[in-house]
């Protein structure tokens, strides 16, 4: 373990750590643009110059491993500071400096560095006409990625990403010298399944996401740590939101699962979190749905549960461990109902972890592993149809999106027998015919844990409170095929997370042990009684600082 | 001095292997095989041979960096990219005596125990690539190359690899990338090629002229070679003289002759009876020397003392009619065009220098220009870049600005203001379909 001094701070780091990371540990910031902790070090941007005592030449912070006894000067070295300023001047000589109209502003490494190190007192000796790339300033290079080559600082992070991580080698440099630009290798569409990551790694606004650009200024967004609901791999994400609208998912670092990556499929689920078709509980009134208050709804559903001759429950692998546990205890153990958890085999998805290994997804849900761990019956489509075929007095569907089979005419026919209570967020045929419909909010307004296919129990936090989750969505007017654009400040609705409704039902039914005040309490109970969760504690799960700022996140983006 | 490397120049059939064998060719190869790798490396070290590719690194020392017990393949690469402006010496060797190069490659490969060698030749050298290939076939037919060379148990294959027209591929690690089939981007060092080189294996890269010296060192001995020139700057050297001289061409002279001797005696002096103004001593990437510095000795250490470098030994001579601002502009154009674009100071700085110099040439100089040029050059050299191309444009330009600043000032004093820039008015046809604005 080499011990070194950086700007007067002593620090001990693991062997092989480079000076940028060592300095970070010592609380000193060495600026960087081309360095990325999960990509090969290339030493191209030259902004990370530091002085090492006893060495005549300046050294690169990214390419120099920490060595025992090294004395490194970052801010304390006039020579290194001068060199970094010169590199900044080179980089900005041809940069358009169009921050006011650039969507990266606020989360741009170039801008951050210019503000922090140079105190925004930037001067240039440049009197020439700037280099531009006519025709490449606003170019869609793939289904999701918009290029503005004028802003590119030639750090090659995007290229290295497609070579080393997504392995499509789609992006490359073309031309030479000052005319060098980024393009797809053969000029075809950049349809990499992880293409969004190229915009994450791009330190400037040269690559931005067509879906999210110009929708919200980066500094307005709040980031809530969460877990991607797209498949069983369980990539760690931030839900970036503002005024109760979800704008995007961005990767949250987790070396064991997704390093700093996300696949496009998962990334673009963000927009779907804004859909909220049902705003209040609903009952059937002579064949027409009529709104009802929660009190009335809970009492009515509790009465149905008490009076049901037989009970069956379709749970879902989209539910958190806490919700699955509550459902199992309440409907299974106390009310002696039958529970099935449908699991749909999704499209195969894969994700590369920090060690460069691919993780493969088998299920299309974030928590199939959690359901199995809780000993619940997981069924496929056929199993689900058999389960529904059995008939029952009362059927609860905790999530109509648990399986595509639930939307089929056959399922609707099977559900016509008896009474059904459905918890739903998005409009669904099963929900429309339900005796009672209870609105649930999206992942952004829920809290709990998912168990990933690798077995990791991971917490997700609530981005905004359930009472305010509701907003209508409208088709964006920006381009014909732009996804929906949510209108903020829709009338607050009354969707409540499932765990809350289940514990309220328990209270209604007089089952005090399950009348719990928070997912944390549910988790604690579960950890106490379940082998699969034994020894885990809510607080210790996955470093979830509630609101991490952008700047903190930038060190991997 | 009797010619060594150019001894065959002008002889009939000089390229044929029979001619070469008649002059004692491939004796060095036979001797080397009998000596063993370590003795060969020692002999080359003792000769104090220094690389002729530009940096003047001691060749024997470079070979000794290859790990002795490295498992698996290792490679020797002969750098025949010869793209430095004013440099045309390697071509001369290949033209008249290609077997010298083949023999040098063979001995060097043996010294580092490489069974595969590549000759990387610049793409425009079509004719010389063919000459080398024919020579390789001849050598192979006589058993000097291939499996079990001359019964020694040593195998050696030599491949000629043609470049695709990039100056930067003369830089040794860009060259390796190019052989690997990749874009010619210099690699970040360390690791150095002696440890991690071609295809990730230990590799030695030497210039054509360097390798052509090797057979002579082996046959005639290190002491003979070290006796030419002066200590630490030994052996014969090819000087390619171009520009305003009466007899441009390649001259083989011992290291340590003065530039005055080369220009005035061998190249016949400045053309048309004019006066010498300045010259590049070793290709256009070496800082310029003025007429007052013509008595500097043409060797590595003397050039370093004069704050320039011997480089490739390509001497470009300027007479007193030459506008040094134009020279700087020409240099800037070349390097801006050849910068690979990887690292910031060189990519941005080379182009920036070019733009300033173009503007000066167009008569719109600004008072700050000389200092801006010096600042750009200062921060694009001296370890600020991945490869020495940053230095290659910075040092000559800053030397010209420093030594001929009066010419810049004269131009600036006579300058007219830059005409106001006309911005093109682009027609706006509304947002295009498929563009999220
Ligand atoms: C930009 C650049 C271009 C170069 N071009 C050549 C070249 O054309 N031929 C050459 O022999 N060396 C060239 N070199 C030097 C090589 O990198 C390397 O130092 C040399 O081939 C080593 O051979 P030597 O030890 O025999 O001198 C170049 C270096 C740089 C930085
Ligand atoms: S597009 Fe972005 S990531 Fe790619 S090289 Fe340019 S600045 Fe770097
Ligand atoms: S110094 Fe110039 S040529 Fe060399 S690696 Fe950097 S950009 Fe490329
Ligand atoms: S971060 Fe070190 S050179 Fe770019």
PDB file of N, CA and C in Angstrom, chain A residues 364-410:
ATOM      1  N   UNK A 364     -38.002 -10.678 -17.073  1.00  0.00           N
ATOM      2  CA  UNK A 364     -38.309  -9.308 -17.468  1.00  0.00           C
ATOM      3  C   UNK A 364     -38.680  -8.441 -16.275  1.00  0.00           C
ATOM      4  N   UNK A 365     -38.458  -8.925 -15.066  1.00  0.00           N
ATOM      5  CA  UNK A 365     -38.888  -8.198 -13.863  1.00  0.00           C
ATOM      6  C   UNK A 365     -37.704  -7.927 -12.952  1.00  0.00           C
ATOM      7  N   UNK A 366     -37.839  -6.886 -12.135  1.00  0.00           N
ATOM      8  CA  UNK A 366     -36.717  -6.575 -11.251  1.00  0.00           C
ATOM      9  C   UNK A 366     -36.627  -7.458 -10.020  1.00  0.00           C
ATOM     10  N   UNK A 367     -37.686  -8.211  -9.713  1.00  0.00           N
ATOM     11  CA  UNK A 367     -37.652  -8.869  -8.404  1.00  0.00           C
ATOM     12  C   UNK A 367     -38.123 -10.318  -8.423  1.00  0.00           C
ATOM     13  N   UNK A 368     -37.903 -11.028  -9.529  1.00  0.00           N
ATOM     14  CA  UNK A 368     -38.281 -12.443  -9.549  1.00  0.00           C
ATOM     15  C   UNK A 368     -37.467 -13.207  -8.517  1.00  0.00           C
ATOM     16  N   UNK A 369     -36.209 -12.798  -8.356  1.00  0.00           N
ATOM     17  CA  UNK A 369     -35.346 -13.484  -7.387  1.00  0.00           C
ATOM     18  C   UNK A 369     -35.882 -13.286  -5.967  1.00  0.00           C
ATOM     19  N   UNK A 370     -36.451 -12.089  -5.716  1.00  0.00           N
ATOM     20  CA  UNK A 370     -37.010 -11.825  -4.394  1.00  0.00           C
ATOM     21  C   UNK A 370     -38.204 -12.727  -4.117  1.00  0.00           C
ATOM     22  N   UNK A 371     -39.057 -12.907  -5.136  1.00  0.00           N
ATOM     23  CA  UNK A 371     -40.231 -13.759  -4.973  1.00  0.00           C
ATOM     24  C   UNK A 371     -39.803 -15.187  -4.670  1.00  0.00           C
ATOM     25  N   UNK A 372     -38.797 -15.642  -5.396  1.00  0.00           N
ATOM     26  CA  UNK A 372     -38.323 -17.023  -5.157  1.00  0.00           C
ATOM     27  C   UNK A 372     -37.728 -17.128  -3.758  1.00  0.00           C
ATOM     28  N   UNK A 373     -36.998 -16.112  -3.370  1.00  0.00           N
ATOM     29  CA  UNK A 373     -36.370 -16.162  -2.060  1.00  0.00           C
ATOM     30  C   UNK A 373     -37.408 -16.194  -0.942  1.00  0.00           C
ATOM     31  N   UNK A 374     -38.563 -15.583  -1.194  1.00  0.00           N
ATOM     32  CA  UNK A 374     -39.623 -15.581  -0.183  1.00  0.00           C
ATOM     33  C   UNK A 374     -40.463 -16.853  -0.267  1.00  0.00           C
ATOM     34  N   UNK A 375     -40.062 -17.770  -1.125  1.00  0.00           N
ATOM     35  CA  UNK A 375     -40.748 -19.047  -1.224  1.00  0.00           C
ATOM     36  C   UNK A 375     -42.098 -18.953  -1.920  1.00  0.00           C
ATOM     37  N   UNK A 376     -42.312 -17.894  -2.683  1.00  0.00           N
ATOM     38  CA  UNK A 376     -43.584 -17.759  -3.390  1.00  0.00           C
ATOM     39  C   UNK A 376     -43.558 -18.596  -4.660  1.00  0.00           C
ATOM     40  N   UNK A 377     -44.756 -19.013  -5.101  1.00  0.00           N
ATOM     41  CA  UNK A 377     -44.854 -19.818  -6.319  1.00  0.00           C
ATOM     42  C   UNK A 377     -44.666 -18.927  -7.535  1.00  0.00           C
ATOM     43  N   UNK A 378     -43.599 -19.145  -8.281  1.00  0.00           N
ATOM     44  CA  UNK A 378     -43.479 -18.383  -9.517  1.00  0.00           C
ATOM     45  C   UNK A 378     -44.016 -19.244 -10.654  1.00  0.00           C
ATOM     46  N   UNK A 379     -44.818 -18.613 -11.494  1.00  0.00           N
ATOM     47  CA  UNK A 379     -45.446 -19.364 -12.594  1.00  0.00           C
ATOM     48  C   UNK A 379     -45.182 -18.644 -13.908  1.00  0.00           C
ATOM     49  N   UNK A 380     -45.206 -19.405 -14.990  1.00  0.00           N
ATOM     50  CA  UNK A 380     -45.101 -18.780 -16.303  1.00  0.00           C
ATOM     51  C   UNK A 380     -46.508 -18.505 -16.828  1.00  0.00           C
ATOM     52  N   UNK A 381     -46.650 -18.099 -18.052  1.00  0.00           N
ATOM     53  CA  UNK A 381     -47.948 -17.756 -18.611  1.00  0.00           C
ATOM     54  C   UNK A 381     -48.935 -18.905 -18.512  1.00  0.00           C
ATOM     55  N   UNK A 382     -48.443 -20.085 -18.818  1.00  0.00           N
ATOM     56  CA  UNK A 382     -49.320 -21.259 -18.777  1.00  0.00           C
ATOM     57  C   UNK A 382     -49.765 -21.553 -17.351  1.00  0.00           C
ATOM     58  N   UNK A 383     -48.808 -21.453 -16.443  1.00  0.00           N
ATOM     59  CA  UNK A 383     -49.099 -21.669 -15.035  1.00  0.00           C
ATOM     60  C   UNK A 383     -50.125 -20.656 -14.542  1.00  0.00           C
ATOM     61  N   UNK A 384     -49.989 -19.432 -15.016  1.00  0.00           N
ATOM     62  CA  UNK A 384     -50.912 -18.380 -14.606  1.00  0.00           C
ATOM     63  C   UNK A 384     -52.320 -18.683 -15.127  1.00  0.00           C
ATOM     64  N   UNK A 385     -52.403 -19.169 -16.345  1.00  0.00           N
ATOM     65  CA  UNK A 385     -53.732 -19.468 -16.897  1.00  0.00           C
ATOM     66  C   UNK A 385     -54.361 -20.616 -16.119  1.00  0.00           C
ATOM     67  N   UNK A 386     -53.536 -21.593 -15.717  1.00  0.00           N
ATOM     68  CA  UNK A 386     -54.077 -22.688 -14.894  1.00  0.00           C
ATOM     69  C   UNK A 386     -54.545 -22.157 -13.539  1.00  0.00           C
ATOM     70  N   UNK A 387     -53.760 -21.235 -12.994  1.00  0.00           N
ATOM     71  CA  UNK A 387     -54.071 -20.641 -11.691  1.00  0.00           C
ATOM     72  C   UNK A 387     -55.407 -19.908 -11.756  1.00  0.00           C
ATOM     73  N   UNK A 388     -55.636 -19.176 -12.842  1.00  0.00           N
ATOM     74  CA  UNK A 388     -56.877 -18.414 -12.964  1.00  0.00           C
ATOM     75  C   UNK A 388     -58.048 -19.330 -13.319  1.00  0.00           C
ATOM     76  N   UNK A 389     -57.747 -20.421 -13.993  1.00  0.00           N
ATOM     77  CA  UNK A 389     -58.792 -21.337 -14.435  1.00  0.00           C
ATOM     78  C   UNK A 389     -59.505 -21.956 -13.241  1.00  0.00           C
ATOM     79  N   UNK A 390     -58.774 -22.098 -12.154  1.00  0.00           N
ATOM     80  CA  UNK A 390     -59.335 -22.712 -10.959  1.00  0.00           C
ATOM     81  C   UNK A 390     -60.578 -22.004 -10.441  1.00  0.00           C
ATOM     82  N   UNK A 391     -60.717 -20.756 -10.705  1.00  0.00           N
ATOM     83  CA  UNK A 391     -61.877 -20.003 -10.230  1.00  0.00           C
ATOM     84  C   UNK A 391     -61.777 -19.746  -8.746  1.00  0.00           C
ATOM     85  N   UNK A 392     -62.353 -18.641  -8.297  1.00  0.00           N
ATOM     86  CA  UNK A 392     -62.340 -18.319  -6.876  1.00  0.00           C
ATOM     87  C   UNK A 392     -63.385 -17.259  -6.630  1.00  0.00           C
ATOM     88  N   UNK A 393     -63.785 -17.145  -5.358  1.00  0.00           N
ATOM     89  CA  UNK A 393     -64.771 -16.142  -5.011  1.00  0.00           C
ATOM     90  C   UNK A 393     -64.207 -14.745  -5.205  1.00  0.00           C
ATOM     91  N   UNK A 394     -62.963 -14.579  -4.744  1.00  0.00           N
ATOM     92  CA  UNK A 394     -62.342 -13.252  -4.812  1.00  0.00           C
ATOM     93  C   UNK A 394     -60.947 -13.369  -5.418  1.00  0.00           C
ATOM     94  N   UNK A 395     -60.695 -12.542  -6.415  1.00  0.00           N
ATOM     95  CA  UNK A 395     -59.369 -12.530  -7.031  1.00  0.00           C
ATOM     96  C   UNK A 395     -58.750 -11.151  -6.837  1.00  0.00           C
ATOM     97  N   UNK A 396     -57.522 -11.150  -6.332  1.00  0.00           N
ATOM     98  CA  UNK A 396     -56.796  -9.884  -6.224  1.00  0.00           C
ATOM     99  C   UNK A 396     -55.695  -9.874  -7.264  1.00  0.00           C
ATOM    100  N   UNK A 397     -55.646  -8.782  -8.001  1.00  0.00           N
ATOM    101  CA  UNK A 397     -54.518  -8.641  -8.935  1.00  0.00           C
ATOM    102  C   UNK A 397     -53.706  -7.448  -8.471  1.00  0.00           C
ATOM    103  N   UNK A 398     -52.541  -7.757  -7.925  1.00  0.00           N
ATOM    104  CA  UNK A 398     -51.763  -6.693  -7.303  1.00  0.00           C
ATOM    105  C   UNK A 398     -51.040  -5.837  -8.338  1.00  0.00           C
ATOM    106  N   UNK A 399     -50.884  -6.389  -9.546  1.00  0.00           N
ATOM    107  CA  UNK A 399     -50.196  -5.647 -10.599  1.00  0.00           C
ATOM    108  C   UNK A 399     -50.579  -6.243 -11.941  1.00  0.00           C
ATOM    109  N   UNK A 400     -51.442  -5.586 -12.692  1.00  0.00           N
ATOM    110  CA  UNK A 400     -51.880  -6.166 -13.974  1.00  0.00           C
ATOM    111  C   UNK A 400     -50.725  -6.337 -14.947  1.00  0.00           C
ATOM    112  N   UNK A 401     -49.619  -5.636 -14.692  1.00  0.00           N
ATOM    113  CA  UNK A 401     -48.479  -5.774 -15.605  1.00  0.00           C
ATOM    114  C   UNK A 401     -47.534  -6.882 -15.176  1.00  0.00           C
ATOM    115  N   UNK A 402     -48.029  -7.722 -14.281  1.00  0.00           N
ATOM    116  CA  UNK A 402     -47.198  -8.819 -13.809  1.00  0.00           C
ATOM    117  C   UNK A 402     -46.875  -9.792 -14.929  1.00  0.00           C
ATOM    118  N   UNK A 403     -47.794  -9.923 -15.875  1.00  0.00           N
ATOM    119  CA  UNK A 403     -47.559 -10.852 -16.977  1.00  0.00           C
ATOM    120  C   UNK A 403     -48.415 -10.429 -18.167  1.00  0.00           C
ATOM    121  N   UNK A 404     -47.885 -10.521 -19.391  1.00  0.00           N
ATOM    122  CA  UNK A 404     -48.682 -10.133 -20.571  1.00  0.00           C
ATOM    123  C   UNK A 404     -49.960 -10.961 -20.704  1.00  0.00           C
ATOM    124  N   UNK A 405     -49.956 -12.160 -20.123  1.00  0.00           N
ATOM    125  CA  UNK A 405     -51.143 -13.006 -20.244  1.00  0.00           C
ATOM    126  C   UNK A 405     -52.380 -12.328 -19.665  1.00  0.00           C
ATOM    127  N   UNK A 406     -52.188 -11.488 -18.645  1.00  0.00           N
ATOM    128  CA  UNK A 406     -53.322 -10.848 -17.984  1.00  0.00           C
ATOM    129  C   UNK A 406     -54.095  -9.917 -18.920  1.00  0.00           C
ATOM    130  N   UNK A 407     -53.456  -9.523 -19.999  1.00  0.00           N
ATOM    131  CA  UNK A 407     -54.137  -8.633 -20.930  1.00  0.00           C
ATOM    132  C   UNK A 407     -54.836  -9.416 -22.041  1.00  0.00           C
ATOM    133  N   UNK A 408     -54.718 -10.719 -22.016  1.00  0.00           N
ATOM    134  CA  UNK A 408     -55.280 -11.515 -23.114  1.00  0.00           C
ATOM    135  C   UNK A 408     -56.785 -11.735 -22.917  1.00  0.00           C
ATOM    136  N   UNK A 409     -57.529 -11.933 -23.980  1.00  0.00           N
ATOM    137  CA  UNK A 409     -58.967 -12.178 -23.879  1.00  0.00           C
ATOM    138  C   UNK A 409     -59.269 -13.381 -23.000  1.00  0.00           C
ATOM    139  N   UNK A 410     -58.370 -14.374 -23.064  1.00  0.00           N
ATOM    140  CA  UNK A 410     -58.598 -15.568 -22.256  1.00  0.00           C
ATOM    141  C   UNK A 410     -58.582 -15.233 -20.773  1.00  0.00           C
TER     142      UNK A 410
END
